[in-house]
XYZ file of C-alpha atoms in Angstrom:
294
model
C -18.432 46.034 124.462
C -16.009 44.447 120.860
C -18.531 43.657 118.645
C -18.099 40.051 116.399
C -16.007 41.436 114.708
C -13.637 42.788 116.886
C -13.363 39.649 118.397
C -12.503 37.414 115.564
C -9.664 40.566 114.969
C -8.017 40.577 118.803
C -8.330 36.189 119.144
C -6.782 36.177 115.189
C -3.783 38.986 116.930
C -3.383 36.593 120.216
C -2.879 33.272 117.394
C -0.758 34.842 115.154
C 1.843 36.233 117.852
C 1.811 33.033 119.775
C 2.924 31.547 116.192
C 5.349 33.704 116.001
C 6.588 33.126 119.453
C 6.623 29.239 118.459
C 9.134 30.109 115.612
C 10.890 32.008 117.620
C 11.206 29.733 120.195
C 11.753 27.335 118.010
C 15.141 28.762 116.139
C 16.834 30.240 119.156
C 16.759 26.182 119.832
C 18.430 25.034 116.674
C 20.381 27.515 117.391
C 21.132 26.482 120.416
C 24.264 25.767 121.814
C 25.603 21.635 121.632
C 28.273 19.972 123.880
C 31.126 21.596 124.766
C 33.155 18.152 124.534
C 33.090 15.467 122.489
C 31.143 12.344 123.607
C 33.042 9.417 126.173
C 35.004 13.032 127.277
C 35.766 16.327 128.774
C 37.335 18.678 127.696
C 37.019 20.894 131.115
C 38.682 17.913 133.142
C 41.976 17.712 132.310
C 44.770 15.891 134.255
C 48.246 17.896 133.200
C 51.387 16.475 132.874
C 54.237 19.732 132.852
C 57.004 19.413 130.234
C 60.333 19.923 130.545
C 61.879 23.344 130.581
C 63.067 21.874 127.252
C 59.830 21.516 126.083
C 58.085 24.690 126.661
C 57.313 24.992 123.134
C 56.795 21.392 122.703
C 54.202 20.356 119.504
C 53.294 17.132 118.947
C 53.268 14.067 120.222
C 52.574 9.957 119.939
C 52.727 6.679 121.666
C 54.445 3.435 119.864
C 52.244 1.488 119.931
C 49.265 3.506 121.623
C 51.804 2.378 125.101
C 51.172 5.791 126.728
C 54.145 4.757 129.224
C 55.879 6.665 127.095
C 55.279 9.867 125.256
C 57.470 10.895 121.885
C 57.476 14.157 121.816
C 59.203 17.164 119.733
C 60.214 20.988 120.053
C 60.093 23.885 117.586
C 63.686 24.735 115.958
C 65.312 21.788 117.114
C 66.053 19.194 114.999
C 66.050 16.300 117.824
C 62.643 14.326 118.916
C 62.651 14.479 122.670
C 61.540 10.652 124.926
C 60.246 11.344 128.664
C 57.515 8.321 130.778
C 54.092 10.437 131.106
C 54.000 12.331 133.883
C 58.286 12.654 135.335
C 60.312 15.402 133.549
C 62.986 12.582 132.432
C 63.711 13.004 129.056
C 66.239 11.462 126.414
C 67.179 13.155 123.543
C 67.738 12.061 120.854
C 69.147 14.801 117.593
C 68.168 13.702 114.758
C 68.591 16.571 112.349
C 69.473 20.109 112.206
C 67.865 23.454 113.891
C 64.650 23.841 111.871
C 60.774 24.654 112.211
C 59.651 20.684 113.107
C 55.733 20.163 113.826
C 54.403 16.973 114.471
C 55.834 13.716 115.149
C 54.111 10.581 114.129
C 54.840 6.237 114.603
C 54.357 3.346 113.168
C 56.417 0.025 112.360
C 59.565 0.927 114.369
C 60.039 3.956 112.106
C 59.559 7.564 113.936
C 58.780 10.272 110.337
C 60.147 13.783 111.571
C 57.612 16.263 109.507
C 58.762 19.836 108.902
C 56.782 22.747 107.892
C 57.509 23.228 104.264
C 57.112 19.043 103.468
C 60.010 17.117 104.597
C 60.055 14.226 106.504
C 62.534 12.125 107.623
C 62.357 8.873 109.385
C 64.321 6.578 111.876
C 64.183 3.634 113.227
C 62.535 3.961 117.169
C 65.203 1.831 118.543
C 68.033 4.814 117.676
C 65.113 6.823 120.854
C 68.254 4.613 122.747
C 71.085 6.732 121.641
C 72.586 10.365 121.322
C 72.302 10.542 118.031
C 70.069 8.985 115.173
C 73.335 7.620 112.722
C 71.056 7.295 109.745
C 68.391 9.477 108.747
C 66.030 8.947 105.514
C 64.605 12.499 104.392
C 61.971 12.902 101.883
C 61.507 15.493 99.955
C 59.514 17.659 97.425
C 56.110 15.411 97.630
C 54.123 18.391 98.111
C 52.634 21.353 96.768
C 54.571 24.982 98.656
C 52.603 25.302 102.196
C 52.583 25.295 105.943
C 52.399 21.748 106.958
C 51.740 21.012 110.332
C 49.502 17.531 110.770
C 51.607 13.831 111.280
C 49.993 11.142 111.733
C 50.448 7.507 111.279
C 48.898 3.793 111.053
C 50.174 1.276 112.809
C 48.013 -0.966 111.616
C 47.766 0.201 107.689
C 51.984 1.861 107.534
C 49.697 4.472 105.605
C 50.713 8.205 106.850
C 48.443 11.242 106.604
C 50.305 14.796 106.584
C 47.334 17.613 106.246
C 48.682 21.339 105.116
C 48.265 24.517 107.163
C 48.674 26.492 104.994
C 48.667 25.404 100.937
C 48.611 28.389 98.083
C 46.133 25.714 96.336
C 43.304 26.379 99.546
C 43.963 29.575 99.697
C 40.202 30.851 99.350
C 38.350 28.379 99.249
C 36.932 26.078 102.534
C 38.800 22.522 101.773
C 41.641 21.982 103.810
C 44.038 19.628 101.591
C 46.017 16.198 102.534
C 48.047 13.673 101.963
C 48.617 10.017 101.423
C 52.138 8.193 102.086
C 52.475 4.400 103.084
C 55.853 4.128 105.526
C 58.031 0.922 103.625
C 60.054 -1.507 105.321
C 63.527 0.133 105.722
C 62.203 3.648 106.143
C 61.559 5.121 103.083
C 57.484 7.026 102.153
C 56.611 6.880 99.236
C 52.970 8.356 97.605
C 49.151 6.583 97.530
C 47.090 9.558 96.903
C 45.652 12.877 99.566
C 41.872 13.620 100.341
C 40.616 16.518 101.086
C 38.020 18.460 103.817
C 35.582 20.314 103.353
C 35.520 22.687 106.188
C 32.730 25.351 105.168
C 30.492 24.477 108.537
C 33.433 24.844 110.839
C 31.920 28.499 112.151
C 28.187 26.960 112.250
C 29.139 23.820 114.258
C 30.956 25.491 116.344
C 29.129 28.027 117.476
C 31.614 30.837 117.145
C 33.389 32.613 114.375
C 36.541 30.476 113.684
C 38.089 32.406 110.394
C 39.647 30.272 107.986
C 40.756 26.502 109.542
C 44.346 25.724 110.162
C 44.211 21.894 111.984
C 48.333 21.732 113.576
C 48.002 18.297 113.840
C 45.325 15.029 113.733
C 44.816 11.607 114.863
C 42.638 8.544 114.473
C 40.503 8.031 117.920
C 40.747 4.261 118.506
C 37.329 3.447 119.654
C 35.012 5.521 117.248
C 38.121 5.248 114.541
C 36.665 8.552 113.605
C 39.515 11.905 112.772
C 40.014 14.244 115.893
C 41.790 17.462 114.084
C 43.557 20.726 116.403
C 43.271 24.204 114.906
C 44.730 26.061 117.773
C 44.644 29.745 115.768
C 41.082 28.516 115.814
C 40.624 26.853 119.424
C 39.130 24.886 117.862
C 38.741 20.760 118.237
C 37.193 18.597 115.134
C 35.634 15.848 114.842
C 35.746 14.367 111.559
C 34.005 10.088 109.741
C 36.644 8.228 108.370
C 35.538 9.841 105.092
C 37.056 12.970 105.897
C 32.857 14.471 106.969
C 33.841 16.895 110.009
C 31.069 15.734 112.506
C 31.042 18.102 114.977
C 33.495 20.756 115.912
C 34.584 21.934 120.055
C 35.946 25.078 121.187
C 39.220 24.632 123.055
C 38.593 27.602 126.430
C 41.897 29.603 126.497
C 41.428 28.072 130.408
C 43.237 25.475 129.845
C 44.318 25.239 126.314
C 47.187 27.543 126.152
C 47.745 26.783 121.945
C 47.042 23.560 122.055
C 49.677 21.843 119.104
C 49.525 17.809 118.642
C 46.921 15.829 119.947
C 48.053 11.408 120.274
C 45.127 8.298 121.770
C 46.761 5.419 123.785
C 45.158 2.099 123.720
C 42.882 2.461 125.484
C 41.067 5.167 124.098
C 42.248 8.380 126.349
C 42.994 11.265 124.624
C 45.879 13.779 124.773
C 46.219 17.005 123.543
C 50.281 18.941 124.401
C 50.255 22.659 124.530
C 53.068 25.283 123.957
C 53.981 27.401 126.837
C 54.529 30.984 127.607
C 56.341 33.452 129.521
C 53.570 33.447 132.301
C 52.155 28.885 132.188
C 54.961 25.668 130.516
C 54.094 23.643 128.371
C 51.898 20.861 129.295
C 49.970 17.410 128.087
C 46.425 17.449 128.548
C 44.649 13.652 129.407
C 41.558 13.784 128.718
C 39.539 10.218 129.751
C 37.993 8.022 127.704
C 35.019 6.754 129.439
C 32.412 4.615 127.904
C 29.095 6.742 127.664
């Protein structure tokens, strides 16, 4: 028979064990996996649009004023802009420059802006996309530090153009990604008006996966929430940040659906589109995720 001191000791041990179990459970719940898709979207159920062979290496995509009837796209290595009715392979090709590593496209105020990986920008009237070749292109160079640039977005309302570093020397060994703001002038020229930075130190923690160094490929503003959506192909991640660039959430992009996510755009209804380069076994495509109000 247990004496009183031993009974008290047993009760103490049982209580301690219960408290430890509760703490472990609470900790696991705190670190539990968050939602797999941004509010209003389901990243596991896309509508898929296969691209024509010439857009096997599709990179950036854009719409004019959020109209999803025509998608504008570009591919690596070719100084041309492609336009096609979404859901078809009837592309129109408009040559604007020499061969090179072009990464993204943006449209605002009736102008097309193209981004080269070295940070050079090319602008021309959207009306020129009806022609086989652009008659006059405005080239803007030397605005940014040397680096690798892939993300470009133009705001139709303000005329602001945002360029985001993929890999830049000033960001090396930091947890910061640099970006630059330009203003699109009425003649298609671009004027530097500011810069911004994104603290990406919490990308791993928020994603629940080890993502490593963040290398963004594309960005766009969600017209419904006014949040920034940023794609990183290398990390297979979709980052959502507020209007001041503070990261709110990170979502993993499954290789089952996202072969190589390189471009992002929204239509005026808030539907999300992400373009993927193809491979030997997969055609280049655009994935559409319909917005459903929570």
